[in-house]
mmCIF file of C-alpha atoms in Angstrom:
data_model
loop_
_atom_site.group_PDB
_atom_site.id
_atom_site.type_symbol
_atom_site.label_atom_id
_atom_site.label_comp_id
_atom_site.label_asym_id
_atom_site.label_seq_id
_atom_site.Cartn_x
_atom_site.Cartn_y
_atom_site.Cartn_z
ATOM 1 C CA UNK R 1 152.257 96.885 132.959
ATOM 2 C CA UNK R 2 154.335 93.758 134.551
ATOM 3 C CA UNK R 3 155.862 92.727 131.213
ATOM 4 C CA UNK R 4 158.920 94.562 129.473
ATOM 5 C CA UNK R 5 157.937 95.809 126.061
ATOM 6 C CA UNK R 6 161.920 96.713 125.320
ATOM 7 C CA UNK R 7 162.555 95.551 121.838
ATOM 8 C CA UNK R 8 159.096 94.633 121.258
ATOM 9 C CA UNK R 9 156.347 96.227 119.285
ATOM 10 C CA UNK R 10 153.022 96.460 121.118
ATOM 11 C CA UNK R 11 149.706 96.239 119.361
ATOM 12 C CA UNK R 12 146.664 97.675 120.852
ATOM 13 C CA UNK R 13 143.657 95.911 119.584
ATOM 14 C CA UNK R 14 141.454 98.968 120.518
ATOM 15 C CA UNK R 15 140.658 102.408 119.545
ATOM 16 C CA UNK R 16 139.631 103.409 123.267
ATOM 17 C CA UNK R 17 140.971 106.941 123.929
ATOM 18 C CA UNK R 18 141.157 105.888 127.647
ATOM 19 C CA UNK R 19 143.514 102.791 126.906
ATOM 20 C CA UNK R 20 145.416 104.791 124.305
ATOM 21 C CA UNK R 21 146.061 107.672 126.964
ATOM 22 C CA UNK R 22 147.180 105.058 129.598
ATOM 23 C CA UNK R 23 149.718 103.584 127.263
ATOM 24 C CA UNK R 24 151.183 106.840 126.256
ATOM 25 C CA UNK R 25 151.320 107.877 129.972
ATOM 26 C CA UNK R 26 153.218 105.111 130.637
ATOM 27 C CA UNK R 27 155.637 105.710 127.859
ATOM 28 C CA UNK R 28 154.658 102.544 126.078
ATOM 29 C CA UNK R 29 155.339 102.501 122.455
ATOM 30 C CA UNK R 30 152.571 100.912 120.583
ATOM 31 C CA UNK R 31 150.014 100.980 117.418
ATOM 32 C CA UNK R 32 146.532 100.516 117.398
ATOM 33 C CA UNK R 33 144.726 98.059 115.135
ATOM 34 C CA UNK R 34 140.981 97.352 115.237
ATOM 35 C CA UNK R 35 139.757 93.793 116.804
ATOM 36 C CA UNK R 36 137.460 91.864 114.797
ATOM 37 C CA UNK R 37 135.374 90.291 117.372
ATOM 38 C CA UNK R 38 131.750 90.259 117.227
ATOM 39 C CA UNK R 39 130.890 91.399 120.900
ATOM 40 C CA UNK R 40 127.257 90.880 120.719
ATOM 41 C CA UNK R 41 127.241 87.503 119.651
ATOM 42 C CA UNK R 42 129.756 86.570 122.555
ATOM 43 C CA UNK R 43 127.515 88.561 125.108
ATOM 44 C CA UNK R 44 124.498 86.374 124.110
ATOM 45 C CA UNK R 45 126.779 83.241 124.347
ATOM 46 C CA UNK R 46 128.543 83.958 128.061
ATOM 47 C CA UNK R 47 126.111 85.379 130.773
ATOM 48 C CA UNK R 48 128.902 85.331 133.466
ATOM 49 C CA UNK R 49 130.157 88.927 133.786
ATOM 50 C CA UNK R 50 133.627 88.163 134.937
ATOM 51 C CA UNK R 51 134.160 85.239 132.339
ATOM 52 C CA UNK R 52 132.669 87.505 129.604
ATOM 53 C CA UNK R 53 135.352 90.085 130.097
ATOM 54 C CA UNK R 54 138.229 87.882 130.200
ATOM 55 C CA UNK R 55 137.004 85.788 126.992
ATOM 56 C CA UNK R 56 136.261 89.106 124.997
ATOM 57 C CA UNK R 57 140.075 90.515 126.150
ATOM 58 C CA UNK R 58 141.287 87.315 124.877
ATOM 59 C CA UNK R 59 139.521 87.151 121.678
ATOM 60 C CA UNK R 60 140.171 90.676 121.075
ATOM 61 C CA UNK R 61 144.044 89.942 121.266
ATOM 62 C CA UNK R 62 144.116 86.877 119.347
ATOM 63 C CA UNK R 63 141.789 88.402 116.434
ATOM 64 C CA UNK R 64 144.702 91.037 115.487
ATOM 65 C CA UNK R 65 147.239 88.984 113.416
ATOM 66 C CA UNK R 66 151.090 89.590 114.408
ATOM 67 C CA UNK R 67 153.441 89.969 111.511
ATOM 68 C CA UNK R 68 156.443 88.971 113.603
ATOM 69 C CA UNK R 69 157.244 86.747 116.649
ATOM 70 C CA UNK R 70 158.211 89.694 118.809
ATOM 71 C CA UNK R 71 154.915 91.525 118.751
ATOM 72 C CA UNK R 72 152.829 91.719 121.740
ATOM 73 C CA UNK R 73 149.078 92.227 121.088
ATOM 74 C CA UNK R 74 146.984 93.572 123.833
ATOM 75 C CA UNK R 75 143.261 93.092 124.185
ATOM 76 C CA UNK R 76 140.869 94.540 126.856
ATOM 77 C CA UNK R 77 137.323 94.517 127.691
ATOM 78 C CA UNK R 78 135.125 96.178 130.439
ATOM 79 C CA UNK R 79 131.686 95.224 131.426
ATOM 80 C CA UNK R 80 129.411 97.136 133.789
ATOM 81 C CA UNK R 81 127.080 95.257 136.250
ATOM 82 C CA UNK R 82 124.156 96.838 138.405
ATOM 83 C CA UNK R 83 121.645 95.056 140.136
ATOM 84 C CA UNK R 84 122.524 92.030 137.900
ATOM 85 C CA UNK R 85 122.000 93.672 134.786
ATOM 86 C CA UNK R 86 124.885 93.818 132.314
ATOM 87 C CA UNK R 87 125.265 97.026 130.388
ATOM 88 C CA UNK R 88 126.160 97.565 126.749
ATOM 89 C CA UNK R 89 127.524 100.640 124.963
ATOM 90 C CA UNK R 90 124.415 102.625 124.295
ATOM 91 C CA UNK R 91 123.458 102.971 120.524
ATOM 92 C CA UNK R 92 121.582 106.340 121.020
ATOM 93 C CA UNK R 93 121.565 109.236 123.489
ATOM 94 C CA UNK R 94 117.903 108.160 124.536
ATOM 95 C CA UNK R 95 119.695 104.663 125.620
ATOM 96 C CA UNK R 96 122.634 106.440 127.309
ATOM 97 C CA UNK R 97 120.091 108.590 129.096
ATOM 98 C CA UNK R 98 118.069 105.223 130.363
ATOM 99 C CA UNK R 99 121.671 103.909 131.454
ATOM 100 C CA UNK R 100 122.441 107.053 133.483
ATOM 101 C CA UNK R 101 118.917 107.047 134.962
ATOM 102 C CA UNK R 102 119.082 103.313 135.767
ATOM 103 C CA UNK R 103 122.441 103.881 137.739
ATOM 104 C CA UNK R 104 121.241 106.843 139.656
ATOM 105 C CA UNK R 105 121.652 106.402 143.416
ATOM 106 C CA UNK R 106 123.242 102.774 142.688
ATOM 107 C CA UNK R 107 126.189 100.961 143.349
ATOM 108 C CA UNK R 108 127.713 99.301 140.355
ATOM 109 C CA UNK R 109 130.587 97.131 139.270
ATOM 110 C CA UNK R 110 133.034 97.560 136.817
ATOM 111 C CA UNK R 111 134.749 94.330 135.622
ATOM 112 C CA UNK R 112 137.945 95.033 133.292
ATOM 113 C CA UNK R 113 140.298 92.548 131.788
ATOM 114 C CA UNK R 114 143.364 92.709 129.672
ATOM 115 C CA UNK R 115 145.178 90.256 128.102
ATOM 116 C CA UNK R 116 148.427 90.285 126.102
ATOM 117 C CA UNK R 117 149.251 87.424 123.511
ATOM 118 C CA UNK R 118 152.758 86.598 121.589
ATOM 119 C CA UNK R 119 152.736 84.004 119.085
ATOM 120 C CA UNK R 120 149.203 83.315 119.939
ATOM 121 C CA UNK R 121 150.230 82.530 123.230
ATOM 122 C CA UNK R 122 148.995 84.336 126.528
ATOM 123 C CA UNK R 123 151.590 86.151 127.952
ATOM 124 C CA UNK R 124 149.978 88.613 130.692
ATOM 125 C CA UNK R 125 146.574 88.701 131.605
ATOM 126 C CA UNK R 126 144.602 90.829 134.447
ATOM 127 C CA UNK R 127 141.159 91.027 135.625
ATOM 128 C CA UNK R 128 140.031 93.383 138.255
ATOM 129 C CA UNK R 129 136.818 94.825 139.720
ATOM 130 C CA UNK R 130 135.994 98.134 140.863
ATOM 131 C CA UNK R 131 132.949 99.372 142.821
ATOM 132 C CA UNK R 132 131.532 102.934 142.134
ATOM 133 C CA UNK R 133 128.359 104.664 143.463
ATOM 134 C CA UNK R 134 126.525 106.941 141.209
ATOM 135 C CA UNK R 135 125.143 109.818 143.072
ATOM 136 C CA UNK R 136 121.686 111.293 143.216
ATOM 137 C CA UNK R 137 121.940 113.765 140.295
ATOM 138 C CA UNK R 138 119.191 115.701 139.067
ATOM 139 C CA UNK R 139 117.421 115.301 135.430
ATOM 140 C CA UNK R 140 118.694 118.788 134.583
ATOM 141 C CA UNK R 141 122.396 117.606 135.660
ATOM 142 C CA UNK R 142 122.055 114.710 133.623
ATOM 143 C CA UNK R 143 120.601 116.413 130.501
ATOM 144 C CA UNK R 144 123.612 118.799 130.758
ATOM 145 C CA UNK R 145 125.780 116.128 131.050
ATOM 146 C CA UNK R 146 124.555 114.584 128.007
ATOM 147 C CA UNK R 147 124.383 117.444 125.831
ATOM 148 C CA UNK R 148 128.149 118.429 126.752
ATOM 149 C CA UNK R 149 129.295 114.543 126.175
ATOM 150 C CA UNK R 150 127.387 113.006 123.545
ATOM 151 C CA UNK R 151 130.448 111.309 122.124
ATOM 152 C CA UNK R 152 131.449 110.075 125.619
ATOM 153 C CA UNK R 153 128.060 108.736 126.583
ATOM 154 C CA UNK R 154 127.892 106.889 123.365
ATOM 155 C CA UNK R 155 131.266 105.326 123.718
ATOM 156 C CA UNK R 156 131.401 104.136 127.052
ATOM 157 C CA UNK R 157 129.692 101.001 128.966
ATOM 158 C CA UNK R 158 128.168 103.233 131.612
ATOM 159 C CA UNK R 159 127.675 106.254 129.656
ATOM 160 C CA UNK R 160 130.093 108.214 131.486
ATOM 161 C CA UNK R 161 133.987 108.410 131.775
ATOM 162 C CA UNK R 162 135.690 108.705 135.235
ATOM 163 C CA UNK R 163 137.903 111.269 133.798
ATOM 164 C CA UNK R 164 134.799 113.490 133.396
ATOM 165 C CA UNK R 165 134.133 113.302 137.276
ATOM 166 C CA UNK R 166 136.549 116.119 138.004
ATOM 167 C CA UNK R 167 133.892 118.442 136.435
ATOM 168 C CA UNK R 168 130.396 116.666 137.234
ATOM 169 C CA UNK R 169 131.330 114.992 140.459
ATOM 170 C CA UNK R 170 128.798 112.306 139.953
ATOM 171 C CA UNK R 171 130.754 108.932 140.689
ATOM 172 C CA UNK R 172 131.985 108.036 144.231
ATOM 173 C CA UNK R 173 134.736 105.599 144.017
ATOM 174 C CA UNK R 174 133.804 102.818 146.746
ATOM 175 C CA UNK R 175 136.815 100.875 145.795
ATOM 176 C CA UNK R 176 139.010 99.695 143.048
ATOM 177 C CA UNK R 177 141.866 101.449 141.080
ATOM 178 C CA UNK R 178 142.144 104.026 138.018
ATOM 179 C CA UNK R 179 143.561 101.361 135.774
ATOM 180 C CA UNK R 180 140.283 98.957 136.446
ATOM 181 C CA UNK R 181 137.943 102.087 136.263
ATOM 182 C CA UNK R 182 138.965 103.205 132.884
ATOM 183 C CA UNK R 183 139.168 99.678 131.495
ATOM 184 C CA UNK R 184 142.738 98.762 131.547
ATOM 185 C CA UNK R 185 143.840 96.767 134.751
ATOM 186 C CA UNK R 186 147.558 96.623 134.002
ATOM 187 C CA UNK R 187 148.814 97.324 137.603
#
């Protein structure tokens, strides 16, 4: 991240494993707190994907109340767009299956935003895009992935995690950095 966290408590307004792992890997000391943003309500109000991602990151950060003036609260969000369709996290395995079937053989865009607030003021924000192509995998491969990765399929906006790509090799990165792809564009 491009701001110093020395002598500052960082609060991550997320329970995302990828974001938690990112902060740990970068040796940033932090605690997590759940945000209280009604994402579905905001998604109904805002239709522009980039603005939606930025707004949700900001609202998530501001929804967590600091207990002292030195705390940084980080909110983040990621939007997946394919053929002008904005994807949501699936609620069922069948929805995840439909997401993956729709993405098959198509390029899609991940828009990721991160915002840090201190004393309710924005001190850092970044939005970035990555473009990926979902390969032409068979129905059998898709079903195997879903059987082995139910939790992932239901917790990710595209029903997949780039971290699984070493094993399954169904995603081609066209452009963009790993931080954007995992939903935390902080470099």
